[in-house]
mmCIF file with all atom_site columns, C-alpha atoms in Angstrom:
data_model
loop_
_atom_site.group_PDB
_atom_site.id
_atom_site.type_symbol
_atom_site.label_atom_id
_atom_site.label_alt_id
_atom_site.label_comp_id
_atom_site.label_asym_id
_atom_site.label_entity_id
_atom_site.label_seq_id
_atom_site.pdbx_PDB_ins_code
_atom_site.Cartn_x
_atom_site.Cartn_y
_atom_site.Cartn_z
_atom_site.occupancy
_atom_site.B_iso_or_equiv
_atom_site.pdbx_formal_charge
_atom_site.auth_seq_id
_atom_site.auth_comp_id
_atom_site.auth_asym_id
_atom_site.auth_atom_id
_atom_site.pdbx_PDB_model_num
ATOM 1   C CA . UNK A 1 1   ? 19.354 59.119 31.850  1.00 58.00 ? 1   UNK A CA 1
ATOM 2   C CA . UNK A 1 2   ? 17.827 56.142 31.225  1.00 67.00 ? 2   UNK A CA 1
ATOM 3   C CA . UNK A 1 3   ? 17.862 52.859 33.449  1.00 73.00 ? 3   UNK A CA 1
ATOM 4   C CA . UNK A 1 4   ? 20.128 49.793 32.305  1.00 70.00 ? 4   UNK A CA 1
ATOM 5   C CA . UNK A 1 5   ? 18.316 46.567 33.064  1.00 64.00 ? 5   UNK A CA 1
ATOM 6   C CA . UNK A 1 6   ? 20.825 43.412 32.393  1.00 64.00 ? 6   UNK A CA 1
ATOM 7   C CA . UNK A 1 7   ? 19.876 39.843 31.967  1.00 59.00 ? 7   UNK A CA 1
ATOM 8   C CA . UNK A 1 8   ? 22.005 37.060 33.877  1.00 57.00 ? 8   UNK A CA 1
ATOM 9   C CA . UNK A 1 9   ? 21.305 33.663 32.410  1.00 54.00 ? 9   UNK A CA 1
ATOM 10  C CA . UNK A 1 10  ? 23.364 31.204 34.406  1.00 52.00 ? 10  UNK A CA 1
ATOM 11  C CA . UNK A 1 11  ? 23.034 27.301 32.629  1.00 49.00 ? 11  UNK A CA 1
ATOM 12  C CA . UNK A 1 12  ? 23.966 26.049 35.707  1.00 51.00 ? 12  UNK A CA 1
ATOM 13  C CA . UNK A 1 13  ? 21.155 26.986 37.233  1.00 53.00 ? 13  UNK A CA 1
ATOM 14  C CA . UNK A 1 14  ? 19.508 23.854 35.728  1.00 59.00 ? 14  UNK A CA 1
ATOM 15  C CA . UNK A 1 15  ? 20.888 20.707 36.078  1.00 65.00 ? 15  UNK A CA 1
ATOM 16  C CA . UNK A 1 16  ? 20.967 18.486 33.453  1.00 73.00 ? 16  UNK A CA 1
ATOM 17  C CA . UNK A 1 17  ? 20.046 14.502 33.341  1.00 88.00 ? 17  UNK A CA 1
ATOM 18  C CA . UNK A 1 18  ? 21.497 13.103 30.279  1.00 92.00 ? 18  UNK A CA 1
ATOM 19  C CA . UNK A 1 19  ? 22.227 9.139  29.875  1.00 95.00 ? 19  UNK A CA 1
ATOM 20  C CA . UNK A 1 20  ? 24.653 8.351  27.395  1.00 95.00 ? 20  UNK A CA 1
ATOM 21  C CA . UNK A 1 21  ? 24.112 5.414  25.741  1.00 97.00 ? 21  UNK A CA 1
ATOM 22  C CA . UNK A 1 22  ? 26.548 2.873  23.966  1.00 97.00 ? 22  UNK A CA 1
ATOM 23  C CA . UNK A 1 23  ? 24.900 0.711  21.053  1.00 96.00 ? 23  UNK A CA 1
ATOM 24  C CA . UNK A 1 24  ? 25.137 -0.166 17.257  1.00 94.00 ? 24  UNK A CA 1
ATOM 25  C CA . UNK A 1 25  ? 21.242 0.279  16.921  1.00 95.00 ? 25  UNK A CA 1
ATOM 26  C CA . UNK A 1 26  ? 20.218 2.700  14.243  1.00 95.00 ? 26  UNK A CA 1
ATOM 27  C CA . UNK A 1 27  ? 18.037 5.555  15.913  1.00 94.00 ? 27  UNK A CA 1
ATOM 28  C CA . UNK A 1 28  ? 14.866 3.945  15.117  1.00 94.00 ? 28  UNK A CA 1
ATOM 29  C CA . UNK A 1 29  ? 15.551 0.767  16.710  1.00 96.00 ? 29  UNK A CA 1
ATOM 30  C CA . UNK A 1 30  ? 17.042 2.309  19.747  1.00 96.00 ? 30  UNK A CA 1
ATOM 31  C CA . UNK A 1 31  ? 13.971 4.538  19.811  1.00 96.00 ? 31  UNK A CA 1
ATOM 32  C CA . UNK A 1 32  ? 11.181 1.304  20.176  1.00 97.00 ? 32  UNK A CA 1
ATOM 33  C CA . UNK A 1 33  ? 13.427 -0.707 22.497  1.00 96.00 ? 33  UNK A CA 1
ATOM 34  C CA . UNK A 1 34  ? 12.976 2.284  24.943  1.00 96.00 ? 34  UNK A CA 1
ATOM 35  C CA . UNK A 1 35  ? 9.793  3.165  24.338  1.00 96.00 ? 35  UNK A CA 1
ATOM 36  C CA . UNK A 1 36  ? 8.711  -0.870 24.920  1.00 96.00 ? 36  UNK A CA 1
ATOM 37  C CA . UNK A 1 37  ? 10.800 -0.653 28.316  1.00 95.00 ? 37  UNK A CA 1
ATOM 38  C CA . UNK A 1 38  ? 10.661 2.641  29.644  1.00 94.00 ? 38  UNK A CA 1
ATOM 39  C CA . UNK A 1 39  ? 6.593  3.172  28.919  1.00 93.00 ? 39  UNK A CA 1
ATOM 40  C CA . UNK A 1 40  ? 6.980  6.066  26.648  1.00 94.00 ? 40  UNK A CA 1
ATOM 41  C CA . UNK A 1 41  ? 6.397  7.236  23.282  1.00 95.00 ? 41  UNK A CA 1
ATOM 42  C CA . UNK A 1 42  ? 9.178  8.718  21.943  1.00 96.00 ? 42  UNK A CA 1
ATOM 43  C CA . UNK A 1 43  ? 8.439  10.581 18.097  1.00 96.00 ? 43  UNK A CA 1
ATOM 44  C CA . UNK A 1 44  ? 10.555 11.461 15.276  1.00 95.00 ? 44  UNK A CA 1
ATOM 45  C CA . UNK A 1 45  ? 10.304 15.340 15.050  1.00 93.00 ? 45  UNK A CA 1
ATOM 46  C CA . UNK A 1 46  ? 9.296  16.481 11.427  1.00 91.00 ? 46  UNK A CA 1
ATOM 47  C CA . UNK A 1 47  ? 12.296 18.840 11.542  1.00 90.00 ? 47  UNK A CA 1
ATOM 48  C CA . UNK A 1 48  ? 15.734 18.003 12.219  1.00 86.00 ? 48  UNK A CA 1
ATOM 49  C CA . UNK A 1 49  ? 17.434 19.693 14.600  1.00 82.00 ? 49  UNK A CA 1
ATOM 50  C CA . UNK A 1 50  ? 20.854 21.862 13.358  1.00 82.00 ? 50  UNK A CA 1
ATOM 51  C CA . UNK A 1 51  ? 24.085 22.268 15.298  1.00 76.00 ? 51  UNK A CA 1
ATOM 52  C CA . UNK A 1 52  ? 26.441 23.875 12.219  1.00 71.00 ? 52  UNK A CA 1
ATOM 53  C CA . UNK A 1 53  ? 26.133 24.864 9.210   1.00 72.00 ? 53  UNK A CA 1
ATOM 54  C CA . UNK A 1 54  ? 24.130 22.479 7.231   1.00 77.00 ? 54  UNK A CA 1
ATOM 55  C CA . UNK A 1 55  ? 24.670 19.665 9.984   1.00 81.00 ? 55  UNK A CA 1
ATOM 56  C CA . UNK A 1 56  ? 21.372 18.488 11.278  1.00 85.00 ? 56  UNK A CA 1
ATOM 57  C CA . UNK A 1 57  ? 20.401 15.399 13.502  1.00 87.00 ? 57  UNK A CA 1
ATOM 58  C CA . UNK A 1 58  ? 17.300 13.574 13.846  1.00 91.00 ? 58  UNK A CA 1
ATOM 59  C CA . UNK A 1 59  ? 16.016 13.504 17.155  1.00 91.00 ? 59  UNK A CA 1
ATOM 60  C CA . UNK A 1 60  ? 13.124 12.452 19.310  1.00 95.00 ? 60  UNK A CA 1
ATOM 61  C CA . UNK A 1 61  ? 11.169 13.490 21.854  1.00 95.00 ? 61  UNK A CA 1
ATOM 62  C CA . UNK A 1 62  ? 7.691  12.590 24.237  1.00 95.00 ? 62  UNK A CA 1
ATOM 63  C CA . UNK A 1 63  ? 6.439  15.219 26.557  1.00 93.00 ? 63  UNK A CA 1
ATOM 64  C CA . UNK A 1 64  ? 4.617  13.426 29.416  1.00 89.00 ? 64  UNK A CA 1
ATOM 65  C CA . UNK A 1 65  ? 1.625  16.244 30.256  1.00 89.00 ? 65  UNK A CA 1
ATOM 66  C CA . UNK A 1 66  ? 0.812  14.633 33.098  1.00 87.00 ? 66  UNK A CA 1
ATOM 67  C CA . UNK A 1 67  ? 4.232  14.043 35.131  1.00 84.00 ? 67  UNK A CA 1
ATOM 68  C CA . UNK A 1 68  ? 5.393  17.695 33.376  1.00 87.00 ? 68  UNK A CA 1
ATOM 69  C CA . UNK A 1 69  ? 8.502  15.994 31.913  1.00 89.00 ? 69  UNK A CA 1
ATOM 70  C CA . UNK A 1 70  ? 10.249 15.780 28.915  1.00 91.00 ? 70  UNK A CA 1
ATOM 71  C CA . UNK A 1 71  ? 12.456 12.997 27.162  1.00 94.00 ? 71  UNK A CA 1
ATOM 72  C CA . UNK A 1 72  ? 15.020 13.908 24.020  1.00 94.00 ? 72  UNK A CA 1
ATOM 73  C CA . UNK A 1 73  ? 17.165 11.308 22.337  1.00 95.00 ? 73  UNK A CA 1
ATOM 74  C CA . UNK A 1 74  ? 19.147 12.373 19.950  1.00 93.00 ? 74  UNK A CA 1
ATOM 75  C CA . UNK A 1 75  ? 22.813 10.938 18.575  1.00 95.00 ? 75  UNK A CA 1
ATOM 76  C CA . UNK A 1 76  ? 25.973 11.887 19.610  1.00 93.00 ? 76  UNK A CA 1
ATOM 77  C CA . UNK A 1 77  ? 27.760 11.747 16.326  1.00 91.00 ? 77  UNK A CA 1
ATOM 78  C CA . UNK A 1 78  ? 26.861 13.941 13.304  1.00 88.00 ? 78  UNK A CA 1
ATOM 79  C CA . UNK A 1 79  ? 28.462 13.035 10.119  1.00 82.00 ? 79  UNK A CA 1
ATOM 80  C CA . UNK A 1 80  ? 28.161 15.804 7.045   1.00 75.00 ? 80  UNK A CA 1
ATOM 81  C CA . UNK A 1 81  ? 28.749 14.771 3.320   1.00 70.00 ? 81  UNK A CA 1
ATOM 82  C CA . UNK A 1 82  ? 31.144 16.767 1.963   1.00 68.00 ? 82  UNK A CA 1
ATOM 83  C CA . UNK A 1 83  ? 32.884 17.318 -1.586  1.00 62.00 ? 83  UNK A CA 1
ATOM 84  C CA . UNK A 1 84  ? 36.170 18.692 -3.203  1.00 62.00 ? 84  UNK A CA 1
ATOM 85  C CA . UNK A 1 85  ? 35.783 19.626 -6.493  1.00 58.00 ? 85  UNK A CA 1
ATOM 86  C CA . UNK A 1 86  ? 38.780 20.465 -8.675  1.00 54.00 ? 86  UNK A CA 1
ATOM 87  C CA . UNK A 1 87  ? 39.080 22.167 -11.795 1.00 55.00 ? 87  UNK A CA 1
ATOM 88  C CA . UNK A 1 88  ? 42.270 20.274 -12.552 1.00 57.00 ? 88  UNK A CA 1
ATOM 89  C CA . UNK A 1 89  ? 40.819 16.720 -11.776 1.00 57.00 ? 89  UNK A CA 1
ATOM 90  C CA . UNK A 1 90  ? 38.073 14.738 -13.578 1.00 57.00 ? 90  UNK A CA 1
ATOM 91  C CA . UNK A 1 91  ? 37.682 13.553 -10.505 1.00 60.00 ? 91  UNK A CA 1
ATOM 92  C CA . UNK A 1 92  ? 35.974 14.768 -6.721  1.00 61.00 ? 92  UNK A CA 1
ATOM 93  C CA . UNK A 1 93  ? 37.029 13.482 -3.891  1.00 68.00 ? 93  UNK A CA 1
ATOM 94  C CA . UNK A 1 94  ? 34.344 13.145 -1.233  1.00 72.00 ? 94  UNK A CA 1
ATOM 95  C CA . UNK A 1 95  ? 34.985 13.270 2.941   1.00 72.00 ? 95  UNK A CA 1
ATOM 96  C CA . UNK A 1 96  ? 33.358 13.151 5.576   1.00 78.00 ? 96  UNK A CA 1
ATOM 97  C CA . UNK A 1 97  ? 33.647 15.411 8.790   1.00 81.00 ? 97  UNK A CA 1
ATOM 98  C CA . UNK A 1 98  ? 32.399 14.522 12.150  1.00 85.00 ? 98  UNK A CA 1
ATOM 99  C CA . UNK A 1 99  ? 31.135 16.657 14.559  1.00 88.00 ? 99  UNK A CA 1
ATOM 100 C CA . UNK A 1 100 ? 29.793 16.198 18.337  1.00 89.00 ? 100 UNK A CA 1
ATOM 101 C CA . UNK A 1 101 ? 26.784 17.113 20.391  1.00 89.00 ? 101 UNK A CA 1
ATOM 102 C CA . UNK A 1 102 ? 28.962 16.650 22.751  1.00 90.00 ? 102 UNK A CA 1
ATOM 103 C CA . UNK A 1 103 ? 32.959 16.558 21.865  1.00 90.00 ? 103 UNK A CA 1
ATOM 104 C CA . UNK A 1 104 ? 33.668 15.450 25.635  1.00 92.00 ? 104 UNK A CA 1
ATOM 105 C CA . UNK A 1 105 ? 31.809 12.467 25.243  1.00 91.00 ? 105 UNK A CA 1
ATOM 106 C CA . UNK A 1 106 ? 33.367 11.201 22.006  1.00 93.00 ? 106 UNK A CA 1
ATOM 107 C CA . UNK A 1 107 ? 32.525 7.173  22.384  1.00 94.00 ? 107 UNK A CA 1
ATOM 108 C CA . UNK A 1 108 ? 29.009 7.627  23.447  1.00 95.00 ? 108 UNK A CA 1
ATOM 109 C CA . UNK A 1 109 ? 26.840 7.045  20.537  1.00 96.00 ? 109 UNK A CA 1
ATOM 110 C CA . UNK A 1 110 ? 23.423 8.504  21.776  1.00 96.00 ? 110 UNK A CA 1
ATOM 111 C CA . UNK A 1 111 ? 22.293 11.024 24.435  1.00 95.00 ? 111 UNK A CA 1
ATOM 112 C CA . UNK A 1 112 ? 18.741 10.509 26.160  1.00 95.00 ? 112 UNK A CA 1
ATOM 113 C CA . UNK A 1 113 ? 18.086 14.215 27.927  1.00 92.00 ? 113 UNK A CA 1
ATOM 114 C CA . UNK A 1 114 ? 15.477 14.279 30.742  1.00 90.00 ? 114 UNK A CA 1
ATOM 115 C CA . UNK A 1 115 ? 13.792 17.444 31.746  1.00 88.00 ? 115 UNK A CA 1
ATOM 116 C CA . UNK A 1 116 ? 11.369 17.580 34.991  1.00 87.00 ? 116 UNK A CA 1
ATOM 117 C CA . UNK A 1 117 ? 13.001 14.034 36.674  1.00 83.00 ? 117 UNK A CA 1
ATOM 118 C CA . UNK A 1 118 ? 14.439 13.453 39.673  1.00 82.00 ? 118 UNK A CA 1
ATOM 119 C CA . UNK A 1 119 ? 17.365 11.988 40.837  1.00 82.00 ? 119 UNK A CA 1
ATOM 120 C CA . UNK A 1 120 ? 15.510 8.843  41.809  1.00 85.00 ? 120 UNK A CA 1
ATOM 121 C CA . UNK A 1 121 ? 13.726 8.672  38.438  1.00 88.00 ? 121 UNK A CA 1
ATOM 122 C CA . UNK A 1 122 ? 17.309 9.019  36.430  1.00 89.00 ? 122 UNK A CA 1
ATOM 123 C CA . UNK A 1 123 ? 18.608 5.928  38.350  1.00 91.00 ? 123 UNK A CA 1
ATOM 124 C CA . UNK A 1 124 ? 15.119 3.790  38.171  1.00 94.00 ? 124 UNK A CA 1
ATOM 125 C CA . UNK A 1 125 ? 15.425 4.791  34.118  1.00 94.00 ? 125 UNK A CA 1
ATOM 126 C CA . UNK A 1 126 ? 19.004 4.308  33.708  1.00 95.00 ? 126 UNK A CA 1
ATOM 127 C CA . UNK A 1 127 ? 18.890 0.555  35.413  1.00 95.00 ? 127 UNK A CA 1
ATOM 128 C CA . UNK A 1 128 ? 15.946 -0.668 32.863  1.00 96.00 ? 128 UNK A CA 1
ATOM 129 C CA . UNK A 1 129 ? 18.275 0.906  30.064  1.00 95.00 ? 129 UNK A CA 1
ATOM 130 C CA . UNK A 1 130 ? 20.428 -1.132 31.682  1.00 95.00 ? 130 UNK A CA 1
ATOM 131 C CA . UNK A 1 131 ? 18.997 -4.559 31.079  1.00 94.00 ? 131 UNK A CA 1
ATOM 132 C CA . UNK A 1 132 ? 18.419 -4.372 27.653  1.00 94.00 ? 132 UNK A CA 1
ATOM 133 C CA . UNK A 1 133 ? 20.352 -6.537 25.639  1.00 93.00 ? 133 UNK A CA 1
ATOM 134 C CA . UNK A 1 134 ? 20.882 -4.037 22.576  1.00 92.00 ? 134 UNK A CA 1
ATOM 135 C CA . UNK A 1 135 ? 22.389 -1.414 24.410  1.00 95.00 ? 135 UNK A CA 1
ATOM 136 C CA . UNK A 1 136 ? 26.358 -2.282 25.116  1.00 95.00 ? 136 UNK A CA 1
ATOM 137 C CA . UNK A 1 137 ? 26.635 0.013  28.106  1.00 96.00 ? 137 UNK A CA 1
ATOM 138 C CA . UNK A 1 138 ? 24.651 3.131  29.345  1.00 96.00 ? 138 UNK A CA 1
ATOM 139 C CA . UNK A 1 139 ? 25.500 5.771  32.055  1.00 94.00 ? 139 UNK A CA 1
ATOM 140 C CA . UNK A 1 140 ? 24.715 9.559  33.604  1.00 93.00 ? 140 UNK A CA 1
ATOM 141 C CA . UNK A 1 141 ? 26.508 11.816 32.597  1.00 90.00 ? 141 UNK A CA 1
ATOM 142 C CA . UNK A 1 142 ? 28.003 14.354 35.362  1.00 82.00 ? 142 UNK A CA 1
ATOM 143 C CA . UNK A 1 143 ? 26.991 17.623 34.505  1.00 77.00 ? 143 UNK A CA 1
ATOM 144 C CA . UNK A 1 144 ? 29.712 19.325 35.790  1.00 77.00 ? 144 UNK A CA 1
ATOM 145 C CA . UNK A 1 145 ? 32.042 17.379 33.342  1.00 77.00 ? 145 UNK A CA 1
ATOM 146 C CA . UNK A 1 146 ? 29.753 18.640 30.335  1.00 79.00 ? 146 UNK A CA 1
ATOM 147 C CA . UNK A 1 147 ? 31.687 21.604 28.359  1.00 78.00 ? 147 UNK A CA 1
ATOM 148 C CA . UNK A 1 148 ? 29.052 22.206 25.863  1.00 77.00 ? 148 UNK A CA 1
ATOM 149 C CA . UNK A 1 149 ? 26.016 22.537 27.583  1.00 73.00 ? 149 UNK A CA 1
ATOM 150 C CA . UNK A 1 150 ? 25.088 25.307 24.743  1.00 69.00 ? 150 UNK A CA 1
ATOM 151 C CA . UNK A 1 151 ? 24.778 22.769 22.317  1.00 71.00 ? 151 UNK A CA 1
ATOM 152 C CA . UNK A 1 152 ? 22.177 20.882 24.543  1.00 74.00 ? 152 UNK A CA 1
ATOM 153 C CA . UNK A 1 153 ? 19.722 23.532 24.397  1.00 71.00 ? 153 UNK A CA 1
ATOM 154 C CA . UNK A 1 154 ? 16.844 23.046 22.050  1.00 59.00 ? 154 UNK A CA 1
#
C-alpha cells in the first residue's frame, strides 16, 4: 500500500505586522504621504486584488531587495455596486454592500502589511506614521486578535 504524506500549514507560524491606519485620504494620497516619510516606493499593482465574488481592491506594494522585505497597503473597506432589477417596476433600485479585509477591525480604514520586519522596525515605522498630520490615528494590530488571517494572504 502506498504511503500517505500530509501537509500541515499552520498561519500562525508567521506572525503578522499589520498597522491599521485611520484617515479620510483617498488611497493615492495616503500612498505618497508614506512613501515621502517612510523612504519607500509604494506602486499601484496593475491588477486588483479579489476577496468575493466580483469584489476587488486596489492595493500597493514595494519590495525592498535589499533589506528582503515587503510593504502592502491596501483598504479595509470594500464597497460593491449592486442592482435590483424588477420586472414590475420601471424603476432599479441600486445598494451597496460592504465587505471587510478584515471584519474585526471594522473602523480602520487602511491596513499597511509588513513582511521581513522586526519588532523594532514596526514601532520605528508606526511612530513616523504617527506624526503625520493626515492620518487621524494609526496602530499594530495584535495578531492574535486577527480572525481572518486567510483573507490577508496574497
Amino acid at each position: 500500500m502506498g504511503t500517505k504524506h500530509v501537509l500541515n500549514l499552520d498561519l500562525d507560524d508567521e506572525p503578522l505586522h499589520i498597522i491599521a491606519i485611520h484617515s479620510d485620504l483617498e488611497d493615492y494620497q495616503l500612498v505618497y504621504w508614506i512613501n515621502v516619510t517612510l523612504g519607500l516606493q509604494l506602486r499601484r499593482e496593475q491588477d486588483d486584488l479579489e476577496f468575493a465574488q466580483r469584489v476587488f481592491a486596489p492595493w500597493y506594494v514595494f519590495d525592498h531587495e535589499i533589506e528582503f522585505s515587503r510593504y502592502v497597503l491596501l483598504p479595509n473597506q470594500l464597497e460593491q455596486q449592486l442592482s435590483e432589477i424588477s420586472d414590475q417596476d420601471l424603476f432599479s433600485a441600486q445598494y451597496t454592500k460592504v465587505y471587510y479585509v478584515l471584519p474585526e477591525f471594522k473602523k480602520a480604514d487602511y491596513l499597511l502589511k509588513f513582511e521581513g520586519l522586526y519588532e523594532e522596525d514596526l514601532m520605528e515605522i508606526l511612530n513616523k506614521l504617527k506624526g503625520l498630520p493626515e492620518i487621524v490615528m494609526a496602530y499594530a494590530l495584535n495578531s492574535q486578535q486577527i480572525k481572518s488571517r486567510t483573507n490577508l494572504i496574497f
